[in-house]
Tab-separated table of C-alpha atoms in Angstrom:
chain	number	residue	atom	x	y	z
Q	257	UNK	CA	62.873	118.047	-122.954
Q	258	UNK	CA	66.577	118.853	-123.229
Q	259	UNK	CA	67.950	118.791	-119.680
Q	260	UNK	CA	71.461	119.701	-118.502
Q	261	UNK	CA	72.784	118.321	-115.223
Q	262	UNK	CA	75.788	119.794	-113.414
Q	263	UNK	CA	77.462	118.147	-110.436
Q	264	UNK	CA	80.655	118.562	-108.431
Q	265	UNK	CA	80.570	114.873	-107.467
Q	266	UNK	CA	80.433	112.031	-109.980
Q	267	UNK	CA	82.129	108.726	-110.743
Q	268	UNK	CA	84.644	107.582	-109.567
Q	269	UNK	CA	83.612	109.613	-106.494
Q	270	UNK	CA	81.254	107.294	-104.654
Q	271	UNK	CA	78.594	108.946	-102.519
Q	272	UNK	CA	74.868	109.601	-102.414
Q	273	UNK	CA	75.074	112.565	-104.795
Q	274	UNK	CA	76.746	110.439	-107.473
Q	275	UNK	CA	74.173	107.652	-107.147
Q	276	UNK	CA	71.258	110.108	-107.145
Q	277	UNK	CA	72.563	111.972	-110.187
Q	278	UNK	CA	73.171	108.775	-112.159
Q	279	UNK	CA	69.767	107.375	-111.213
Q	280	UNK	CA	67.797	110.416	-112.352
Q	281	UNK	CA	69.958	110.792	-115.462
Q	282	UNK	CA	69.188	107.235	-116.566
Q	283	UNK	CA	65.520	107.275	-115.602
Q	284	UNK	CA	64.821	110.537	-117.438
Q	285	UNK	CA	66.719	109.275	-120.497
Q	286	UNK	CA	64.494	106.187	-120.475
Q	287	UNK	CA	61.467	108.460	-120.463
Q	288	UNK	CA	62.602	109.928	-123.799
Q	289	UNK	CA	64.376	113.110	-122.706
Q	290	UNK	CA	67.819	114.253	-123.917
Q	291	UNK	CA	70.260	114.699	-121.028
Q	292	UNK	CA	73.861	115.862	-120.831
Q	293	UNK	CA	75.952	116.137	-117.685
Q	294	UNK	CA	78.889	118.351	-116.697
Q	295	UNK	CA	81.221	117.084	-113.935
Q	296	UNK	CA	84.852	117.438	-112.805
Q	297	UNK	CA	87.704	115.245	-113.994
Q	298	UNK	CA	89.312	112.868	-111.477
Q	299	UNK	CA	92.612	110.985	-111.468
Q	300	UNK	CA	91.676	107.663	-113.102
Q	301	UNK	CA	93.397	104.308	-113.257
Q	302	UNK	CA	93.676	102.620	-116.701
Q	303	UNK	CA	90.964	100.162	-115.575
Q	304	UNK	CA	88.606	103.011	-114.706
Q	305	UNK	CA	89.208	104.782	-118.023
Q	306	UNK	CA	88.129	101.613	-119.836
Q	307	UNK	CA	84.725	101.552	-118.121
Q	308	UNK	CA	81.737	102.696	-120.221
Q	309	UNK	CA	80.681	105.234	-117.593
Q	310	UNK	CA	83.763	107.354	-118.396
Q	311	UNK	CA	83.234	107.254	-122.151
Q	312	UNK	CA	79.508	108.020	-122.145
Q	313	UNK	CA	78.878	110.731	-124.795
Q	314	UNK	CA	76.392	112.428	-122.450
Q	315	UNK	CA	79.195	113.344	-120.028
Q	316	UNK	CA	81.342	116.473	-120.251
Q	317	UNK	CA	84.373	116.268	-117.958
Q	318	UNK	CA	85.812	119.627	-116.906
Q	319	UNK	CA	89.398	120.251	-115.786
Q	320	UNK	CA	89.490	120.366	-112.014
Q	321	UNK	CA	91.606	120.729	-108.884
Q	322	UNK	CA	91.655	118.896	-105.562
Q	323	UNK	CA	89.950	120.231	-102.438
Q	324	UNK	CA	92.244	120.594	-99.419
Q	325	UNK	CA	89.590	119.760	-96.815
Q	326	UNK	CA	88.364	116.624	-98.642
Q	327	UNK	CA	90.889	114.502	-100.530
Q	328	UNK	CA	88.139	112.638	-102.397
Q	329	UNK	CA	86.601	115.754	-103.929
Q	330	UNK	CA	87.459	117.952	-106.913
Q	331	UNK	CA	86.106	121.290	-108.130
Q	332	UNK	CA	86.027	122.570	-111.699
Q	333	UNK	CA	88.702	125.100	-112.642
Q	334	UNK	CA	87.353	128.652	-113.117
Q	335	UNK	CA	89.251	128.740	-116.421
Q	336	UNK	CA	86.740	126.206	-117.809
Q	337	UNK	CA	83.929	128.770	-117.957
Q	338	UNK	CA	84.338	129.478	-121.697
Q	339	UNK	CA	84.393	125.792	-122.559
Q	340	UNK	CA	81.343	125.194	-120.339
Q	341	UNK	CA	79.452	127.961	-122.159
Q	342	UNK	CA	80.471	126.644	-125.576
Q	343	UNK	CA	79.402	123.072	-124.795
Q	344	UNK	CA	76.177	124.218	-123.161
Q	345	UNK	CA	75.347	126.324	-126.225
Q	346	UNK	CA	75.894	123.302	-128.456
Q	347	UNK	CA	73.520	121.231	-126.314
Q	348	UNK	CA	70.942	124.056	-126.018
Q	349	UNK	CA	69.120	122.921	-122.866
Q	350	UNK	CA	65.544	123.797	-122.024
Q	351	UNK	CA	66.382	123.569	-118.321
Q	352	UNK	CA	69.475	123.210	-116.088
Q	353	UNK	CA	69.501	121.154	-112.892
Q	354	UNK	CA	72.477	121.714	-110.556
Q	355	UNK	CA	72.871	118.604	-108.429
Q	356	UNK	CA	75.453	120.340	-106.216
Q	357	UNK	CA	75.953	123.933	-105.188
Q	358	UNK	CA	79.634	124.635	-105.817
Q	359	UNK	CA	81.834	125.334	-108.881
Q	360	UNK	CA	79.610	124.147	-111.725
Q	361	UNK	CA	76.533	125.738	-110.185
Q	362	UNK	CA	78.405	129.042	-110.339
Q	363	UNK	CA	78.863	128.470	-114.077
Q	364	UNK	CA	75.264	127.410	-114.603
Q	365	UNK	CA	73.496	130.184	-112.706
Q	366	UNK	CA	74.550	133.153	-114.914
Q	367	UNK	CA	74.193	130.999	-118.039
Q	368	UNK	CA	70.564	130.193	-117.207
Q	369	UNK	CA	69.746	133.736	-116.109
Q	370	UNK	CA	71.121	135.302	-119.295
Q	371	UNK	CA	69.121	132.918	-121.491
Q	372	UNK	CA	66.006	132.980	-119.279
Q	373	UNK	CA	65.785	129.221	-118.864
Q	374	UNK	CA	64.721	127.558	-115.592
Q	375	UNK	CA	67.468	126.573	-113.172
Q	376	UNK	CA	66.843	123.966	-110.474
Q	377	UNK	CA	69.219	123.303	-107.556
Q	378	UNK	CA	69.331	120.189	-105.386
Q	379	UNK	CA	70.447	120.271	-101.761
Q	380	UNK	CA	71.802	116.840	-100.851
Q	381	UNK	CA	74.078	117.660	-97.923
Q	382	UNK	CA	73.322	118.947	-94.432
Q	383	UNK	CA	76.593	120.832	-94.004
Q	384	UNK	CA	75.780	121.989	-90.489
Q	385	UNK	CA	76.143	118.366	-89.349
Q	386	UNK	CA	79.259	117.651	-91.440
Q	387	UNK	CA	81.313	120.833	-91.155
Q	388	UNK	CA	83.249	119.845	-88.015
Q	389	UNK	CA	84.679	116.836	-89.866
Q	390	UNK	CA	85.789	118.923	-92.853
Q	391	UNK	CA	87.109	121.827	-90.752
Q	392	UNK	CA	88.051	120.254	-87.400
Q	393	UNK	CA	90.304	123.198	-86.463
Q	394	UNK	CA	87.289	125.503	-86.104
Q	395	UNK	CA	85.330	125.994	-82.903
Q	396	UNK	CA	82.261	123.734	-83.229
Q	397	UNK	CA	79.754	126.498	-82.536
Q	398	UNK	CA	81.425	128.815	-85.052
Q	399	UNK	CA	81.699	125.982	-87.595
Q	400	UNK	CA	77.956	125.315	-87.461
Q	401	UNK	CA	77.210	129.026	-87.838
Q	402	UNK	CA	79.573	129.154	-90.804
Q	403	UNK	CA	77.850	126.113	-92.385
Q	404	UNK	CA	74.438	127.779	-92.049
Q	405	UNK	CA	75.702	131.021	-93.573
Q	406	UNK	CA	77.495	129.367	-96.488
Q	407	UNK	CA	74.419	127.244	-97.270
Q	408	UNK	CA	72.191	130.314	-97.221
Q	409	UNK	CA	74.668	132.117	-99.487
Q	410	UNK	CA	74.940	129.247	-101.984
Q	411	UNK	CA	71.172	128.801	-102.354
Q	412	UNK	CA	69.967	132.382	-101.856
Q	413	UNK	CA	69.533	133.065	-105.585
Q	414	UNK	CA	68.057	129.657	-106.421
Q	415	UNK	CA	64.762	129.810	-108.302
Q	416	UNK	CA	63.697	126.303	-107.306
Q	417	UNK	CA	65.276	123.878	-104.813
Q	418	UNK	CA	64.831	120.120	-104.557
Q	419	UNK	CA	65.551	118.279	-101.320
Q	420	UNK	CA	65.236	114.537	-100.718
Q	421	UNK	CA	63.295	114.871	-97.453
Q	422	UNK	CA	60.869	117.096	-95.579
Q	423	UNK	CA	63.458	117.372	-92.794
Q	424	UNK	CA	66.009	118.931	-95.156
Q	425	UNK	CA	63.341	121.251	-96.545
Q	426	UNK	CA	62.603	122.443	-92.999
Q	427	UNK	CA	66.325	123.067	-92.418
Q	428	UNK	CA	66.600	125.261	-95.527
Q	429	UNK	CA	63.452	127.176	-94.596
Q	430	UNK	CA	64.891	127.756	-91.110
Q	431	UNK	CA	67.874	129.414	-92.832
Q	432	UNK	CA	65.523	131.993	-94.343
Q	433	UNK	CA	65.325	130.608	-97.888
Q	434	UNK	CA	61.961	131.515	-99.368
Q	435	UNK	CA	62.045	130.147	-102.928
Q	436	UNK	CA	59.878	127.100	-103.804
Q	437	UNK	CA	61.357	123.949	-102.215
Q	438	UNK	CA	60.120	120.576	-103.480
Q	439	UNK	CA	60.705	117.229	-101.792
Q	440	UNK	CA	61.642	114.505	-104.289
Q	441	UNK	CA	63.684	111.554	-102.985
Q	442	UNK	CA	66.052	109.802	-105.371
Q	443	UNK	CA	64.396	106.403	-105.332
Q	444	UNK	CA	65.967	103.019	-106.005
Q	445	UNK	CA	66.303	101.272	-109.363
Q	446	UNK	CA	64.315	98.104	-108.670
Q	447	UNK	CA	66.104	96.144	-111.427
Q	448	UNK	CA	69.467	96.712	-109.703
Q	449	UNK	CA	68.304	94.583	-106.786
Q	450	UNK	CA	66.146	91.973	-108.488
Q	451	UNK	CA	66.862	88.267	-108.734
Q	452	UNK	CA	68.184	87.587	-105.231
Q	453	UNK	CA	66.749	85.243	-102.640
Q	454	UNK	CA	67.426	84.416	-99.022
Q	455	UNK	CA	66.374	80.846	-99.755
Q	456	UNK	CA	69.566	80.205	-101.751
Q	457	UNK	CA	72.018	81.480	-99.150
Q	458	UNK	CA	74.228	78.372	-99.282
Q	459	UNK	CA	74.862	79.044	-102.983
Q	460	UNK	CA	76.157	82.560	-102.364
Q	461	UNK	CA	79.662	83.020	-103.895
Q	462	UNK	CA	80.793	85.262	-101.030
Q	463	UNK	CA	79.869	82.624	-98.468
Q	464	UNK	CA	81.637	79.950	-100.491
Q	465	UNK	CA	84.756	82.119	-100.592
Q	466	UNK	CA	84.545	82.632	-96.825
Q	467	UNK	CA	83.532	79.251	-95.334
Q	468	UNK	CA	84.411	80.538	-91.865
Q	469	UNK	CA	81.171	82.567	-92.024
Q	470	UNK	CA	79.003	79.494	-92.573
Q	471	UNK	CA	76.505	79.161	-89.737
Q	472	UNK	CA	77.093	82.686	-88.416
Q	473	UNK	CA	74.412	85.375	-88.160
Q	474	UNK	CA	75.450	88.243	-90.413
Q	475	UNK	CA	74.872	91.927	-89.860
Q	476	UNK	CA	75.709	94.285	-92.713
Q	477	UNK	CA	76.637	97.961	-92.961
Q	478	UNK	CA	77.129	99.640	-96.350
Q	479	UNK	CA	78.388	103.120	-97.129
Q	480	UNK	CA	81.255	105.532	-97.225
Q	481	UNK	CA	83.535	105.172	-94.214
Q	482	UNK	CA	83.740	108.642	-92.724
Q	483	UNK	CA	83.772	109.548	-89.055
Q	484	UNK	CA	80.570	111.517	-89.587
Q	485	UNK	CA	78.789	108.278	-90.552
Q	486	UNK	CA	78.777	107.168	-86.893
Q	487	UNK	CA	80.233	103.737	-87.772
Q	488	UNK	CA	81.895	103.358	-84.347
Q	489	UNK	CA	78.388	103.133	-82.887
Q	490	UNK	CA	77.958	99.795	-84.673
Q	491	UNK	CA	81.089	98.451	-82.977
Q	492	UNK	CA	79.462	99.130	-79.620
Q	493	UNK	CA	76.330	97.313	-80.815
Q	494	UNK	CA	78.363	94.267	-81.897
Q	495	UNK	CA	80.222	94.305	-78.591
Q	496	UNK	CA	76.879	94.323	-76.772
Q	497	UNK	CA	75.626	91.387	-78.861
Q	498	UNK	CA	78.650	89.238	-78.056
Q	499	UNK	CA	77.329	88.617	-74.546
Q	500	UNK	CA	74.585	86.306	-75.846
Q	501	UNK	CA	75.037	86.182	-79.632
Q	502	UNK	CA	78.681	85.284	-80.014
Q	503	UNK	CA	77.987	83.782	-83.453
Q	504	UNK	CA	77.229	87.254	-84.887
Q	505	UNK	CA	79.541	88.877	-87.454
Q	506	UNK	CA	79.342	92.440	-88.782
Q	507	UNK	CA	80.313	92.898	-92.437
Q	508	UNK	CA	81.228	96.463	-93.416
Q	509	UNK	CA	81.148	97.242	-97.155
Q	510	UNK	CA	82.620	100.541	-98.244
Q	511	UNK	CA	85.748	102.634	-98.105
Q	512	UNK	CA	86.691	106.128	-97.057
Q	513	UNK	CA	89.057	108.346	-95.098
Q	514	UNK	CA	88.099	106.817	-91.739
Q	515	UNK	CA	89.025	103.238	-92.696
Q	516	UNK	CA	92.432	103.112	-90.973
Q	517	UNK	CA	91.116	104.570	-87.719
Q	518	UNK	CA	88.048	102.332	-87.877
Q	519	UNK	CA	90.270	99.249	-88.102
Q	520	UNK	CA	92.284	100.488	-85.112
Q	521	UNK	CA	89.054	100.895	-83.144
Q	522	UNK	CA	87.994	97.362	-84.068
Q	523	UNK	CA	91.292	96.019	-82.734
Q	524	UNK	CA	91.173	98.156	-79.582
Q	525	UNK	CA	87.716	96.771	-78.762
Q	526	UNK	CA	88.839	93.174	-79.342
Q	527	UNK	CA	86.441	92.684	-82.252
Q	528	UNK	CA	88.925	91.542	-84.925
Q	529	UNK	CA	87.234	88.150	-85.250
Q	530	UNK	CA	83.657	89.456	-85.441
Q	531	UNK	CA	83.930	92.573	-87.636
Q	532	UNK	CA	85.031	92.164	-91.249
Q	533	UNK	CA	85.907	95.203	-93.412
Q	534	UNK	CA	85.249	94.321	-97.062
Q	535	UNK	CA	86.328	97.602	-98.653
Q	536	UNK	CA	84.639	98.790	-101.828
Q	537	UNK	CA	82.074	96.343	-103.239
Q	538	UNK	CA	80.932	96.749	-106.838
Q	539	UNK	CA	77.309	97.801	-107.137
Q	540	UNK	CA	76.528	94.775	-109.302
Q	541	UNK	CA	77.628	92.518	-106.426
Q	542	UNK	CA	76.053	94.512	-103.639
Q	543	UNK	CA	72.609	92.973	-103.965
Q	544	UNK	CA	74.004	89.530	-103.169
Q	545	UNK	CA	75.578	90.919	-100.005
Q	546	UNK	CA	72.303	92.574	-98.979
Q	547	UNK	CA	70.440	89.290	-99.469
Q	548	UNK	CA	73.097	87.331	-97.602
Q	549	UNK	CA	72.787	89.496	-94.486
Q	550	UNK	CA	70.350	88.593	-91.737
Q	551	UNK	CA	69.956	92.225	-90.647
Q	552	UNK	CA	71.026	95.492	-92.243
Q	553	UNK	CA	72.337	97.996	-89.693
Q	554	UNK	CA	72.557	101.764	-90.242
Q	555	UNK	CA	73.850	104.203	-87.633
Q	556	UNK	CA	74.335	107.483	-89.523
Q	557	UNK	CA	72.505	110.449	-88.012
Q	558	UNK	CA	73.365	112.999	-90.731
Q	559	UNK	CA	71.958	111.407	-93.913
Q	560	UNK	CA	69.644	113.479	-96.072
Q	561	UNK	CA	68.248	110.225	-97.510
Q	562	UNK	CA	69.833	106.973	-96.316
Q	563	UNK	CA	69.093	105.112	-99.554
Q	564	UNK	CA	71.042	102.034	-98.468
Q	565	UNK	CA	68.217	101.160	-96.085
Q	566	UNK	CA	65.842	100.907	-99.052
Q	567	UNK	CA	68.396	98.927	-101.078
Q	568	UNK	CA	68.567	96.368	-98.282
Q	569	UNK	CA	64.783	96.196	-98.093
Q	570	UNK	CA	64.585	95.539	-101.840
Q	571	UNK	CA	66.681	92.439	-101.171
Q	572	UNK	CA	64.190	91.247	-98.500
Q	573	UNK	CA	66.535	92.169	-95.619
Q	574	UNK	CA	65.052	93.923	-92.568
Q	575	UNK	CA	66.725	97.058	-91.239
Q	576	UNK	CA	67.618	98.385	-87.814
Q	577	UNK	CA	68.526	102.075	-88.106
Q	578	UNK	CA	68.782	105.201	-86.013
Q	579	UNK	CA	65.743	107.373	-86.759
Q	580	UNK	CA	67.358	110.703	-87.559
Q	581	UNK	CA	67.221	113.032	-90.589
Q	582	UNK	CA	66.588	111.234	-93.904
Q	583	UNK	CA	66.467	107.778	-92.341
Q	584	UNK	CA	63.547	108.844	-90.175
Q	585	UNK	CA	61.631	110.068	-93.198
Q	586	UNK	CA	62.462	107.047	-95.343
Q	587	UNK	CA	61.455	104.425	-92.768
Q	588	UNK	CA	58.608	106.449	-91.249
Q	589	UNK	CA	58.589	104.253	-88.186
Q	590	UNK	CA	59.187	100.512	-88.056
Q	591	UNK	CA	58.479	99.869	-91.731
Q	592	UNK	CA	60.747	97.124	-93.028
Q	593	UNK	CA	62.501	96.698	-89.697
Q	594	UNK	CA	62.933	98.862	-86.614
Q	595	UNK	CA	63.719	102.556	-86.268
Q	596	UNK	CA	65.446	103.275	-82.962
Q	597	UNK	CA	67.024	106.091	-80.977
Q	598	UNK	CA	70.785	106.570	-80.785
Q	599	UNK	CA	71.046	104.118	-77.915
Q	600	UNK	CA	73.341	101.075	-78.100
Q	601	UNK	CA	71.171	98.864	-75.897
Q	602	UNK	CA	67.949	99.639	-77.778
Q	603	UNK	CA	69.646	99.100	-81.130
Q	604	UNK	CA	71.170	95.766	-80.032
Q	605	UNK	CA	67.879	94.567	-78.530
Q	606	UNK	CA	66.032	95.172	-81.823
Q	607	UNK	CA	68.680	93.174	-83.654
Q	608	UNK	CA	68.199	90.397	-81.076
Q	609	UNK	CA	64.459	90.386	-81.725
Q	610	UNK	CA	64.997	89.793	-85.422
Q	611	UNK	CA	67.613	87.096	-84.851
Q	612	UNK	CA	65.648	85.235	-82.159
Q	613	UNK	CA	62.069	85.302	-83.457
Q	614	UNK	CA	61.721	83.381	-86.779
Q	615	UNK	CA	58.078	84.374	-87.276
Q	616	UNK	CA	58.812	88.065	-86.695
Q	617	UNK	CA	61.831	87.808	-88.996
Q	618	UNK	CA	59.834	86.305	-91.882
Q	619	UNK	CA	57.190	88.984	-91.432
Q	620	UNK	CA	59.753	91.800	-91.468
Q	621	UNK	CA	61.509	90.380	-94.548
Q	622	UNK	CA	58.229	90.436	-96.487
Q	623	UNK	CA	57.322	93.859	-95.117
Q	624	UNK	CA	60.734	95.244	-96.124
Q	625	UNK	CA	60.327	94.270	-99.775
Q	626	UNK	CA	56.728	95.501	-99.986
Q	627	UNK	CA	57.579	98.844	-98.380
Q	628	UNK	CA	60.588	99.414	-100.638
Q	629	UNK	CA	58.351	99.321	-103.730
Q	630	UNK	CA	56.983	102.732	-102.741
Q	631	UNK	CA	60.434	104.216	-103.341
Q	632	UNK	CA	61.337	103.087	-106.860
Q	633	UNK	CA	63.398	105.359	-109.104
Q	634	UNK	CA	60.782	105.317	-111.855
Q	635	UNK	CA	58.145	106.802	-109.546
Q	636	UNK	CA	60.510	109.539	-108.347
Q	637	UNK	CA	61.651	110.368	-111.906
Q	638	UNK	CA	58.004	110.829	-112.893
Q	639	UNK	CA	57.615	113.391	-110.096
Q	640	UNK	CA	60.764	115.221	-111.218
Q	641	UNK	CA	59.561	115.231	-114.826
Q	642	UNK	CA	56.265	116.796	-113.734
Q	643	UNK	CA	58.143	119.510	-111.854
Q	644	UNK	CA	60.300	120.282	-114.905
Q	645	UNK	CA	57.272	120.578	-117.183
Q	646	UNK	CA	55.607	122.969	-114.746
Q	647	UNK	CA	58.689	125.196	-114.656
Q	648	UNK	CA	58.926	125.265	-118.451
Q	649	UNK	CA	55.279	126.338	-118.749
Q	650	UNK	CA	55.998	129.294	-116.447
Q	651	UNK	CA	59.219	130.271	-118.256
């Protein structure tokens, strides 16, 4: 098949949409399909321009402009429509898959309709839960209503929708959307997290570079630092643990608009010595950090997937996470760790269990790896491929 992807979020923008898009792009290419991708341009440093991901011939970068409500995001200029059509004609896709619902989806929808080729749309973001952070000046009740209406508007003419979880599918159906909605999670590339071991912790380069962490129990959080990610909850958990686990350190890998305020909150709570902000960590190095951690902690209650929990599990690290939205569906209970309510004491007590019970810990480490194998990218790409073939037969 010849498959065109469009997305309003791609490298160097780091988020779940980017990772999902890249994962499916690579997995489907491996399965013998021809894929091209259309995405916005971003301001790039000379180092970024030199990276292969920006020179990949499959990628078409469209002129774009910044978004006022989100400094990290860019949308394609409406003046790029002719170029988009010309490049799409040259590629001649059998099917178009819009990974996001904004500017490039508006280009793709009339293109697909005119040529009578299937168009698939993915819904990655639960805007009703995020809107108050993007538009904080709006009344919360009105903001949530607005998010529901704009989502319904953006997906109303979709022929087929893909969501990563049953929970997100139920949300879209509650908005009145009646087109076919298929649940296909992104999945994790198993090879990206292979070759690590908790048995060789003393050899870890990060630990050697930070000898002050030797002998400490390490908690890890990974992801974009936004207020909506509920990261301050983890500070309360660490504070709770200090009463009887003073040798515990929380490592936070990731960057984002909330970083400065997060650091202020760390200082205000007197946690400067036990919470370490690492900033952006390259994906190639992330697996070593996952394996180094004793427990992976995840507090977000708005994720449509929560893939980082599975990444940690692939590195044999048990997870304690709040069981909401995508996280609830991914973990499906206490698989690979513990799924808890949004309660600081309960969360901290589950971390204590893992730190204090060696037999339980070994069992959960093994369970985490075994459970994660149900969520590999290759299995999810096979499901997506089957969906595409079914749509093409109907076209």
